[in-house]
Every structure is written in structure tokens, then in C-alpha cells.
Amino acid sequence: MNRYALWQYLIIAVSLLLGLLYTLPNFYGESPAIQISPIRISTSSDTALLQRVEDTLKQANLEMNGIILEEGSIKVRFADTDLQMKAKDLLESALGNEYIIALNLLPNSPQWLTNLGALPMYLGLDLRGGVHFMLAVDMEGAIEKSLDRYSIDIRSTLREKRISYTGLEKQAKKLVIKFRDVESRSKAEAELKSNFADFALSTEDVENRYHLIAAIKPEVQIRMQDSAVMQNITTLRNRVNELGVAEPIIQKAGADRVIVQLPGVQDTAKAKDILGRTATLEVRMVDDEHDLDAALRGRVPVGTELHQERGGSPILVKKQVLLTGERITDAQPGFDKDNQPAVHINLDNHGSRIFKQLTRENVGRRMAILLIEKNTAEVVTAPVIREEIGGGRVQISGRMTSLEARDVALLLRAGALAAPMDIIEERTVGPSLGADNIARGFNSTLYGFLAVAIFIAVYYTAFGVISAIALGFNLLLLVGLLSLMQATLTLPGMAALALTIGMAIDANVLINERIRDELRAGASPQLAIHAGYERAFGTILDSNITTLIAGIALFAFGSGPVKGFAVVLCLGILTSVFTAVFVSRAMVNFMYGNLRKLDTVPIGVVWIPKHDSSVNGETDLFIENEVTETTISTKPGRSEQIEVSDGKTDIVNQTSALVEDESLAEESSTKAGTVSKSVNKSKSKRKSADTKKNRQQ
């Protein structure tokens, strides 16, 4: 009855062993480290670089706890953060600008656990420390950039179809294309309708000029805004990866907000600078035809903008964008032929064709390369085109330092932001505060577990001890699952851990109380244990399913800390059902299932209410199912006959109306009436004959 098969014990043992294996790395902690990664794709991290880093640190007498080469980067461990910072400054000066040297934290778990894939849980920003940013996407800027891109495509289309037009301007979220005659406008309208479905086209006549107005449709604007946010998230993730940050959190918050959390980042100023910059590259032509002095006095020609070249000299640049940073496939810092810092850019096939055609048609003219950050354009360089440039290789140089060249290359390589972004919220959590939060969360979980375990052990004695052990296994499996999934543990997650402990004991209470109920009903100990687990399972399942539905709803509709709480809560429900029902029963079966004679169940005091079986003034009746006639004796010397039909006993207590007061008093003093049965033989024979006849039929 109360026995498990061997395979059931093996499944439970393997589950607990795996839970212990994946929980162990969380007890070893983490150590400060430095991660060294190459900037150039052609540069690789090898044993030579490993030896170079090791020799550099040994010469400076900086003691390290280990150095490894994995996944194309070198990681060096240190005992404390002071050594980590000193080593970072030393390696930056020794290795130069060819490598990214980032601060990191590495787990201290043994290598054999790492080889098995057992890694510690990721700690959130509130536990490890780091920096939190909330960035707002400039949706107006996203639409402006889309209009710039569309204007280039429209110009190319009209030029290819040989449709003449006098100008194209951008005005308040729409493009205005000007024509000399109605026929050209009609041809352009038909062509744009077939090739540009995102536009709503309309016509307008102004002073003998025929305008075609192209406005982006409202539903297309919504789609463009969502696309801009997602592209910005991808770009930010690429930039964060360049910083060498482990387990960053980059997610959408609302329609136009993005949350970036960088746990463990200590160089917050650098992270803020990289994330906040919105570097995009644009190639335009320099306007040498108009007077620069007149532009400085405020008379800027139409279709031209006044910018500042690096070094402070003004320059006139045409508004028409010929090439953007979207065509960049790679950007690396380096040096030009004069040994000055520069950025070497590779373009894709389409960008290479555009640049080749641009340089072929404008030999002898100046070309401006603009770097746009936070809606501010700066002319990095404006060289004279000497010859046609093919192959898709472009070099940007001009009054920049090596550090600026590296940052510009990083931004261009990571990809351009689809729309400008502004940091509207910034929070920094120090490592000491994170360690304090970990200690407080751990202590709250520990004290809650001890309080519940002590109470349940005292109240239910041996079965309470089994429930407390099952509760410990529940916590073990939950932490192991979180580590296996590489989930990020935050303060709300630790709150869910403490809540899971309180909720998990409910299932054990239901089982133990059900066993007590069976014992009160007079069941044998073995039967009480079996019935207690079997009948409590349905209630446990129903209550936990309702809580699981609430947890799934929190995960589906919540964000940030709410999602972390929901993940731990849902996993805790699954582990609590498994440990309370199966693990605890396995321990009970192992201890008591093989006992042939079990006199008592060590489950505490079982209270049995007292019931008096004899009541004054009542008559005890002992009745058989096949009775046909019953004689009830209520007083010595008196008897009454009761008729019974269809095999059912219908007792009618007939009381004589002619009973004197003395007889009533005499009958009330009697403890119980004497019941006797008298069976009528003739009726029995008749019934037997009827039964025989029915059987024959």
C-alpha cells in the first residue's frame, strides 16, 4: 500500500542530485576580473597575447588569481577591486588602442562544475551593483530620418524614369516635390504610387508651380516608430557587447522608452557616454558655389546648411544626403598615411556602388563626411576627390585622437540608431549596497525557513520533520532550476523565494491534517497514511493551479521586477508540489511502508471528540434488510405489529391513546424498549413463491 517502486526512488534521487549540482556554484561567489577583447576582427586573442598580459602584470607586481583564454577573449581574476583597477590602467597603457579592456565579474566555481554547465545565477542590478538607464526615443527624429531616406530614393527613381522636377523639400513630416507642368506631375504620381506604398499622395498648385505632396500614412508612422525602437534596442545591445558587460538587461518599456541595466559595471561614465551617443554618418557635397561670408551674416542659401569643420572653420554643406551609415559593414580605428588617427570603413555592395558613382561624377570637388550626434552635425573631414574610389573602403581622418577614433569606430560598427535617444533617468547602485541587499535577502529567506521548519516539526513531530526536510529539498530544486536557466535574480525574486517557502508548507499541512482525519475516523495507521496522501492531492493541485495562473498573468503583463517575481513564483509552485507530494511520500514510504505492524502514526496529538452512544428516551433498533413484519415491545406485556412492504422496513411507532398517566410515567422510566421480531409464515411463503415466479420469468 505505502510502497514505491525502485524506479520512483531513482527518479527522486536523480532530481535531488541534479538540484544540488546546479545549486553549488552559487555558494562560491564571484571575483573581480578584467576582460581583454580585440577591437579589430582580424586581430585575435591567442597564447602570445596571454603571455604578454601575464608578463606585464608580473613586472608590475600585481598578483592575479588566474588567467584564462576562452571565447576569443582573455579574462584575468584578482583578489579585490583595487588590484582590478590598477591592472586595467596598466594594461590600457601597455596594449594600446587595439583591445577593449573592460571590468567584469567571474564566478569562483571549480572548473569541473563549469564543464558540466553548472553556473551561478545572474544577479540583478539591485544585488550586484551597476548602472540603470532609461532612454527616450525621439519619434519625431525617427520620422525625419525616414523622410531623408525616402527623399534619396525618390530622387533616384525620378532620375531613372527621366521625369523632370524642379526641387524636393521636406516640410512638416511630408515631402513636397515641385514640377513645371501637370504632365510631369502626373507621371511622377503614377510612378510613386506603384513604388512607394507608404505615402499618401496629394496635389497642390502654387503660383504656376505644380506640387506633389507625399505624406507618410498614419499606420505606417506607427510601424516606423516600433521599428525604430527595436532597431535602437539591437544597436544598444551591440554597443554593450563592445563594452564587455556580462548579462546586460536591455528591454522595451512602453511605446518609446528603453531600459538599459548594466550589472557589475563600475566605469559608469564610459557606459553613459557610449549609450547616450547617437553617432550616424552622412556623406554630402560641399557647396563651393555660394558666398560663405553671406551665409555667416545669416543669408544661408536654400538647400544648404552652415556647419563647423573640426578646428572651428565654417563650411557650407548641401542638405542632400548621398550616403548614410546604414551602408557600413565594418569600422576599425587605425592610422592614415601621415600616421594620424583615422577610422577605416567598409561599405556593403550597394553603398560601394553609390560611393564609386559619387566619386566618379565629382572629381575635383570637395566631399564632406559628417558625424551626427544628438542632433548636432559636425564635419569630420572635407577632402577633395582626386579620383574615382571603388572597393567600398573609406577612410575618415582629421584632427581626432586615438581614443576618439576608437569610440567613433565602435559606434559606427555597432550600427546607427534609427532615431536619437536621450537619457531621462539614471540610477547607480554601488557594489557595497548590492552586497548588503544580498545579505538581507539571504537572511530573510533563512529565518523564514527556520521558523516554518521549527513550527512544523514541533506540531507534527516525526511527520513534521519529514515536511521540513521536503521544504529544504524544495528550496534546493528551486535555486538549481534558476541556475540552470541562467535567470537573473533580483530583490523581487528573493521576495518570491521567501513567499514560496511559506506557500510550500501549505501542501504538507493539508496532507498531515488529512492523515489525522483518517485516524479520527478509526482507520488503521497504514490506511490513514495512504488515504491522507491520496485525498489531499486533489486539493493541493487545485490551490497551486490557481496561484500558477496568477503567476503566469504577472509574467505576461508585467515588466522588469514584476517579471522576475513571477518567474521565481511559478517555478516555486512546481517544485513545491513535487517535493510535498512525491518527495515527502517517498520518505514516509521508506520509513513506515515496510512495517507490517504499525500501531501508531507519529503525527502529533490527534483530538477525537467524545460522543455518547446511549441517549435517554430513545430506542436502539437492530433491523435486517429482508424483514417483512416487525414486533416492537415498548412495555412488558404489550406488543404492536408493523407492516413492511417491498422489502423496506417502515417502522411506525403506534402509541395507544388510552394510556393512563401512570402508564406514561412507567414507560418514561424505562431505559429502552425491548424489540422483538415476529415473522408471518404465510406471508413469507407467499413472498418466496412470488420470488421464484419472478426468477422463472
PDB file of C-alpha atoms in Angstrom, residues 172-374:
ATOM      1  CA  ALA A 172       6.471  69.097 -41.533  1.00  0.00           C
ATOM      2  CA  LYS A 173       6.505  65.309 -41.894  1.00  0.00           C
ATOM      3  CA  LYS A 174       5.918  65.387 -45.641  1.00  0.00           C
ATOM      4  CA  LEU A 175       7.851  65.720 -48.858  1.00  0.00           C
ATOM      5  CA  VAL A 176       6.970  68.400 -51.404  1.00  0.00           C
ATOM      6  CA  ILE A 177       8.057  67.645 -54.982  1.00  0.00           C
ATOM      7  CA  LYS A 178       7.885  70.608 -57.400  1.00  0.00           C
ATOM      8  CA  PHE A 179       7.156  70.352 -61.159  1.00  0.00           C
ATOM      9  CA  ARG A 180       6.874  72.797 -64.054  1.00  0.00           C
ATOM     10  CA  ASP A 181       3.880  71.185 -65.723  1.00  0.00           C
ATOM     11  CA  VAL A 182       0.938  68.963 -64.901  1.00  0.00           C
ATOM     12  CA  GLU A 183       2.079  66.173 -67.220  1.00  0.00           C
ATOM     13  CA  SER A 184       5.351  65.614 -65.346  1.00  0.00           C
ATOM     14  CA  ARG A 185       3.499  65.666 -62.043  1.00  0.00           C
ATOM     15  CA  SER A 186       1.013  63.057 -63.287  1.00  0.00           C
ATOM     16  CA  LYS A 187       3.814  60.748 -64.416  1.00  0.00           C
ATOM     17  CA  ALA A 188       5.615  61.146 -61.077  1.00  0.00           C
ATOM     18  CA  GLU A 189       2.397  60.480 -59.148  1.00  0.00           C
ATOM     19  CA  ALA A 190       1.772  57.252 -61.040  1.00  0.00           C
ATOM     20  CA  GLU A 191       5.354  56.135 -60.503  1.00  0.00           C
ATOM     21  CA  LEU A 192       5.344  56.906 -56.763  1.00  0.00           C
ATOM     22  CA  LYS A 193       2.012  55.120 -56.251  1.00  0.00           C
ATOM     23  CA  SER A 194       3.443  51.936 -57.694  1.00  0.00           C
ATOM     24  CA  ASN A 195       6.821  52.086 -55.910  1.00  0.00           C
ATOM     25  CA  PHE A 196       6.098  53.874 -52.616  1.00  0.00           C
ATOM     26  CA  ALA A 197       3.003  52.407 -50.999  1.00  0.00           C
ATOM     27  CA  ASP A 198       3.806  54.033 -47.639  1.00  0.00           C
ATOM     28  CA  PHE A 199       2.888  57.502 -48.924  1.00  0.00           C
ATOM     29  CA  ALA A 200      -0.475  59.215 -49.234  1.00  0.00           C
ATOM     30  CA  LEU A 201      -0.172  61.456 -52.309  1.00  0.00           C
ATOM     31  CA  SER A 202      -1.987  64.723 -52.963  1.00  0.00           C
ATOM     32  CA  THR A 203      -1.583  67.610 -55.421  1.00  0.00           C
ATOM     33  CA  GLU A 204      -1.333  71.360 -54.908  1.00  0.00           C
ATOM     34  CA  ASP A 205      -0.909  74.325 -57.280  1.00  0.00           C
ATOM     35  CA  VAL A 206       1.076  77.342 -56.012  1.00  0.00           C
ATOM     36  CA  GLU A 207       1.966  80.320 -58.257  1.00  0.00           C
ATOM     37  CA  ASN A 208       2.136  78.444 -61.552  1.00  0.00           C
ATOM     38  CA  ARG A 209       4.044  75.660 -59.810  1.00  0.00           C
ATOM     39  CA  TYR A 210       2.651  72.188 -59.611  1.00  0.00           C
ATOM     40  CA  HIS A 211       3.420  70.405 -56.339  1.00  0.00           C
ATOM     41  CA  LEU A 212       3.076  66.741 -55.447  1.00  0.00           C
ATOM     42  CA  ILE A 213       2.820  66.238 -51.664  1.00  0.00           C
ATOM     43  CA  ALA A 214       3.873  62.866 -50.250  1.00  0.00           C
ATOM     44  CA  ALA A 215       2.850  62.307 -46.595  1.00  0.00           C
ATOM     45  CA  ILE A 216       3.547  59.131 -44.640  1.00  0.00           C
ATOM     46  CA  LYS A 217       0.359  57.254 -43.782  1.00  0.00           C
ATOM     47  CA  PRO A 218      -0.595  57.163 -40.038  1.00  0.00           C
ATOM     48  CA  GLU A 219      -0.432  53.364 -39.813  1.00  0.00           C
ATOM     49  CA  VAL A 220       2.980  53.449 -41.476  1.00  0.00           C
ATOM     50  CA  GLN A 221       4.176  56.017 -38.918  1.00  0.00           C
ATOM     51  CA  ILE A 222       3.199  53.677 -36.066  1.00  0.00           C
ATOM     52  CA  ARG A 223       5.037  50.818 -37.737  1.00  0.00           C
ATOM     53  CA  MET A 224       8.088  53.008 -38.288  1.00  0.00           C
ATOM     54  CA  GLN A 225       8.130  54.061 -34.631  1.00  0.00           C
ATOM     55  CA  ASP A 226       8.017  50.444 -33.425  1.00  0.00           C
ATOM     56  CA  SER A 227      10.728  49.527 -35.901  1.00  0.00           C
ATOM     57  CA  ALA A 228      12.879  52.428 -34.700  1.00  0.00           C
ATOM     58  CA  VAL A 229      12.611  51.304 -31.068  1.00  0.00           C
ATOM     59  CA  MET A 230      13.509  47.699 -31.916  1.00  0.00           C
ATOM     60  CA  GLN A 231      16.436  48.775 -34.104  1.00  0.00           C
ATOM     61  CA  ASN A 232      17.695  51.014 -31.312  1.00  0.00           C
ATOM     62  CA  ILE A 233      17.499  48.105 -28.869  1.00  0.00           C
ATOM     63  CA  THR A 234      19.585  45.973 -31.238  1.00  0.00           C
ATOM     64  CA  THR A 235      22.110  48.761 -31.674  1.00  0.00           C
ATOM     65  CA  LEU A 236      22.360  49.345 -27.917  1.00  0.00           C
ATOM     66  CA  ARG A 237      22.886  45.636 -27.353  1.00  0.00           C
ATOM     67  CA  ASN A 238      25.749  45.656 -29.859  1.00  0.00           C
ATOM     68  CA  ARG A 239      27.325  48.621 -28.126  1.00  0.00           C
ATOM     69  CA  VAL A 240      27.005  46.998 -24.714  1.00  0.00           C
ATOM     70  CA  ASN A 241      28.651  43.859 -26.054  1.00  0.00           C
ATOM     71  CA  GLU A 242      31.539  46.017 -27.197  1.00  0.00           C
ATOM     72  CA  LEU A 243      31.899  47.212 -23.595  1.00  0.00           C
ATOM     73  CA  GLY A 244      32.368  43.620 -22.430  1.00  0.00           C
ATOM     74  CA  VAL A 245      29.454  43.679 -19.956  1.00  0.00           C
ATOM     75  CA  ALA A 246      28.078  40.330 -18.845  1.00  0.00           C
ATOM     76  CA  GLU A 247      24.286  39.646 -18.714  1.00  0.00           C
ATOM     77  CA  PRO A 248      23.068  43.170 -19.608  1.00  0.00           C
ATOM     78  CA  ILE A 249      19.319  43.869 -19.458  1.00  0.00           C
ATOM     79  CA  ILE A 250      18.058  45.853 -22.458  1.00  0.00           C
ATOM     80  CA  GLN A 251      14.303  45.864 -22.939  1.00  0.00           C
ATOM     81  CA  LYS A 252      11.429  47.963 -24.223  1.00  0.00           C
ATOM     82  CA  ALA A 253       9.354  49.903 -21.709  1.00  0.00           C
ATOM     83  CA  GLY A 254       6.242  51.478 -23.170  1.00  0.00           C
ATOM     84  CA  ALA A 255       5.900  52.846 -26.672  1.00  0.00           C
ATOM     85  CA  ASP A 256       9.050  54.966 -26.789  1.00  0.00           C
ATOM     86  CA  ARG A 257      11.168  54.020 -23.753  1.00  0.00           C
ATOM     87  CA  VAL A 258      14.112  51.634 -23.468  1.00  0.00           C
ATOM     88  CA  ILE A 259      15.588  50.378 -20.181  1.00  0.00           C
ATOM     89  CA  VAL A 260      19.272  49.502 -20.043  1.00  0.00           C
ATOM     90  CA  GLN A 261      20.723  47.858 -16.928  1.00  0.00           C
ATOM     91  CA  LEU A 262      24.417  47.034 -16.753  1.00  0.00           C
ATOM     92  CA  PRO A 263      25.104  44.954 -13.630  1.00  0.00           C
ATOM     93  CA  GLY A 264      28.667  44.982 -12.370  1.00  0.00           C
ATOM     94  CA  VAL A 265      29.718  47.985 -14.478  1.00  0.00           C
ATOM     95  CA  GLN A 266      31.965  50.250 -12.444  1.00  0.00           C
ATOM     96  CA  ASP A 267      33.022  52.659 -15.204  1.00  0.00           C
ATOM     97  CA  THR A 268      29.559  54.244 -15.411  1.00  0.00           C
ATOM     98  CA  ALA A 269      30.778  57.413 -17.121  1.00  0.00           C
ATOM     99  CA  LYS A 270      32.108  55.402 -20.051  1.00  0.00           C
ATOM    100  CA  ALA A 271      28.883  53.399 -20.307  1.00  0.00           C
ATOM    101  CA  LYS A 272      26.791  56.568 -20.257  1.00  0.00           C
ATOM    102  CA  ASP A 273      28.912  58.156 -22.958  1.00  0.00           C
ATOM    103  CA  ILE A 274      28.697  55.142 -25.266  1.00  0.00           C
ATOM    104  CA  LEU A 275      24.952  54.575 -24.805  1.00  0.00           C
ATOM    105  CA  GLY A 276      23.988  58.218 -24.957  1.00  0.00           C
ATOM    106  CA  ARG A 277      25.815  58.963 -28.177  1.00  0.00           C
ATOM    107  CA  THR A 278      23.800  58.656 -31.368  1.00  0.00           C
ATOM    108  CA  ALA A 279      26.571  58.705 -33.922  1.00  0.00           C
ATOM    109  CA  THR A 280      25.441  58.412 -37.519  1.00  0.00           C
ATOM    110  CA  LEU A 281      27.499  59.042 -40.624  1.00  0.00           C
ATOM    111  CA  GLU A 282      26.361  61.104 -43.607  1.00  0.00           C
ATOM    112  CA  VAL A 283      28.180  61.887 -46.848  1.00  0.00           C
ATOM    113  CA  ARG A 284      27.239  65.177 -48.553  1.00  0.00           C
ATOM    114  CA  MET A 285      28.805  67.531 -51.063  1.00  0.00           C
ATOM    115  CA  VAL A 286      30.410  70.836 -50.071  1.00  0.00           C
ATOM    116  CA  ASP A 287      28.732  73.942 -51.545  1.00  0.00           C
ATOM    117  CA  ASP A 288      31.568  75.995 -53.053  1.00  0.00           C
ATOM    118  CA  GLU A 289      29.262  77.943 -55.372  1.00  0.00           C
ATOM    119  CA  HIS A 290      27.716  80.330 -52.835  1.00  0.00           C
ATOM    120  CA  ASP A 291      29.315  83.042 -50.736  1.00  0.00           C
ATOM    121  CA  LEU A 292      30.412  81.825 -47.304  1.00  0.00           C
ATOM    122  CA  ASP A 293      30.579  85.345 -45.852  1.00  0.00           C
ATOM    123  CA  ALA A 294      26.940  85.988 -46.759  1.00  0.00           C
ATOM    124  CA  ALA A 295      25.983  82.727 -45.060  1.00  0.00           C
ATOM    125  CA  LEU A 296      27.842  83.815 -41.923  1.00  0.00           C
ATOM    126  CA  ARG A 297      25.808  87.049 -41.938  1.00  0.00           C
ATOM    127  CA  GLY A 298      22.610  84.980 -41.901  1.00  0.00           C
ATOM    128  CA  ARG A 299      21.812  84.633 -45.604  1.00  0.00           C
ATOM    129  CA  VAL A 300      22.147  80.849 -45.962  1.00  0.00           C
ATOM    130  CA  PRO A 301      21.210  79.692 -49.491  1.00  0.00           C
ATOM    131  CA  VAL A 302      18.229  77.384 -49.995  1.00  0.00           C
ATOM    132  CA  GLY A 303      19.187  73.695 -49.859  1.00  0.00           C
ATOM    133  CA  THR A 304      22.417  74.446 -47.996  1.00  0.00           C
ATOM    134  CA  GLU A 305      23.398  74.254 -44.312  1.00  0.00           C
ATOM    135  CA  LEU A 306      26.150  76.030 -42.411  1.00  0.00           C
ATOM    136  CA  HIS A 307      28.318  73.714 -40.275  1.00  0.00           C
ATOM    137  CA  GLN A 308      31.560  73.837 -38.370  1.00  0.00           C
ATOM    138  CA  GLU A 309      34.544  71.827 -39.501  1.00  0.00           C
ATOM    139  CA  ARG A 310      36.832  70.298 -36.908  1.00  0.00           C
ATOM    140  CA  GLY A 311      39.142  73.076 -35.884  1.00  0.00           C
ATOM    141  CA  GLY A 312      36.377  75.702 -35.868  1.00  0.00           C
ATOM    142  CA  SER A 313      36.339  76.829 -39.504  1.00  0.00           C
ATOM    143  CA  PRO A 314      32.841  77.274 -41.062  1.00  0.00           C
ATOM    144  CA  ILE A 315      31.800  75.400 -44.164  1.00  0.00           C
ATOM    145  CA  LEU A 316      28.719  75.285 -46.405  1.00  0.00           C
ATOM    146  CA  VAL A 317      27.311  71.793 -46.972  1.00  0.00           C
ATOM    147  CA  LYS A 318      24.380  70.797 -49.154  1.00  0.00           C
ATOM    148  CA  LYS A 319      21.354  69.253 -47.443  1.00  0.00           C
ATOM    149  CA  GLN A 320      21.095  66.352 -49.871  1.00  0.00           C
ATOM    150  CA  VAL A 321      22.392  63.186 -48.191  1.00  0.00           C
ATOM    151  CA  LEU A 322      24.200  60.986 -50.684  1.00  0.00           C
ATOM    152  CA  LEU A 323      25.233  58.134 -48.384  1.00  0.00           C
ATOM    153  CA  THR A 324      24.411  57.186 -44.766  1.00  0.00           C
ATOM    154  CA  GLY A 325      25.971  54.985 -42.122  1.00  0.00           C
ATOM    155  CA  GLU A 326      23.374  52.269 -42.758  1.00  0.00           C
ATOM    156  CA  ARG A 327      25.617  51.000 -45.570  1.00  0.00           C
ATOM    157  CA  ILE A 328      28.575  50.428 -43.196  1.00  0.00           C
ATOM    158  CA  THR A 329      29.541  46.799 -42.588  1.00  0.00           C
ATOM    159  CA  ASP A 330      32.685  47.362 -40.519  1.00  0.00           C
ATOM    160  CA  ALA A 331      34.578  50.262 -38.937  1.00  0.00           C
ATOM    161  CA  GLN A 332      38.005  49.948 -37.311  1.00  0.00           C
ATOM    162  CA  PRO A 333      40.323  52.545 -35.753  1.00  0.00           C
ATOM    163  CA  GLY A 334      43.758  52.956 -37.281  1.00  0.00           C
ATOM    164  CA  PHE A 335      46.138  55.492 -38.780  1.00  0.00           C
ATOM    165  CA  ASP A 336      46.357  57.279 -42.130  1.00  0.00           C
ATOM    166  CA  LYS A 337      49.420  57.663 -44.340  1.00  0.00           C
ATOM    167  CA  ASP A 338      50.634  60.592 -42.205  1.00  0.00           C
ATOM    168  CA  ASN A 339      50.447  58.384 -39.098  1.00  0.00           C
ATOM    169  CA  GLN A 340      47.431  60.316 -37.785  1.00  0.00           C
ATOM    170  CA  PRO A 341      44.484  58.575 -36.072  1.00  0.00           C
ATOM    171  CA  ALA A 342      41.762  57.609 -38.525  1.00  0.00           C
ATOM    172  CA  VAL A 343      38.717  55.372 -38.925  1.00  0.00           C
ATOM    173  CA  HIS A 344      38.699  52.813 -41.732  1.00  0.00           C
ATOM    174  CA  ILE A 345      35.185  51.988 -43.014  1.00  0.00           C
ATOM    175  CA  ASN A 346      33.952  49.147 -45.219  1.00  0.00           C
ATOM    176  CA  LEU A 347      30.696  49.586 -47.158  1.00  0.00           C
ATOM    177  CA  ASP A 348      28.259  46.963 -48.412  1.00  0.00           C
ATOM    178  CA  ASN A 349      27.704  46.310 -52.128  1.00  0.00           C
ATOM    179  CA  HIS A 350      25.016  48.945 -52.589  1.00  0.00           C
ATOM    180  CA  GLY A 351      27.000  51.504 -50.612  1.00  0.00           C
ATOM    181  CA  SER A 352      30.122  50.713 -52.639  1.00  0.00           C
ATOM    182  CA  ARG A 353      28.276  51.390 -55.912  1.00  0.00           C
ATOM    183  CA  ILE A 354      26.877  54.677 -54.603  1.00  0.00           C
ATOM    184  CA  PHE A 355      30.286  55.845 -53.360  1.00  0.00           C
ATOM    185  CA  LYS A 356      32.001  54.814 -56.574  1.00  0.00           C
ATOM    186  CA  GLN A 357      29.481  56.730 -58.675  1.00  0.00           C
ATOM    187  CA  LEU A 358      29.670  59.708 -56.333  1.00  0.00           C
ATOM    188  CA  THR A 359      33.457  59.988 -56.558  1.00  0.00           C
ATOM    189  CA  ARG A 360      33.446  59.421 -60.344  1.00  0.00           C
ATOM    190  CA  GLU A 361      30.965  62.234 -61.008  1.00  0.00           C
ATOM    191  CA  ASN A 362      32.551  64.740 -58.602  1.00  0.00           C
ATOM    192  CA  VAL A 363      36.294  64.548 -59.279  1.00  0.00           C
ATOM    193  CA  GLY A 364      37.934  67.837 -58.240  1.00  0.00           C
ATOM    194  CA  ARG A 365      35.138  68.783 -55.843  1.00  0.00           C
ATOM    195  CA  ARG A 366      35.046  68.576 -52.055  1.00  0.00           C
ATOM    196  CA  MET A 367      33.072  65.915 -50.261  1.00  0.00           C
ATOM    197  CA  ALA A 368      32.007  66.396 -46.614  1.00  0.00           C
ATOM    198  CA  ILE A 369      31.754  63.489 -44.162  1.00  0.00           C
ATOM    199  CA  LEU A 370      29.520  64.474 -41.239  1.00  0.00           C
ATOM    200  CA  LEU A 371      29.260  62.754 -37.863  1.00  0.00           C
ATOM    201  CA  ILE A 372      25.877  63.464 -36.273  1.00  0.00           C
ATOM    202  CA  GLU A 373      25.495  63.014 -32.520  1.00  0.00           C
ATOM    203  CA  LYS A 374      22.412  64.102 -30.554  1.00  0.00           C
TER     204      LYS A 374
END
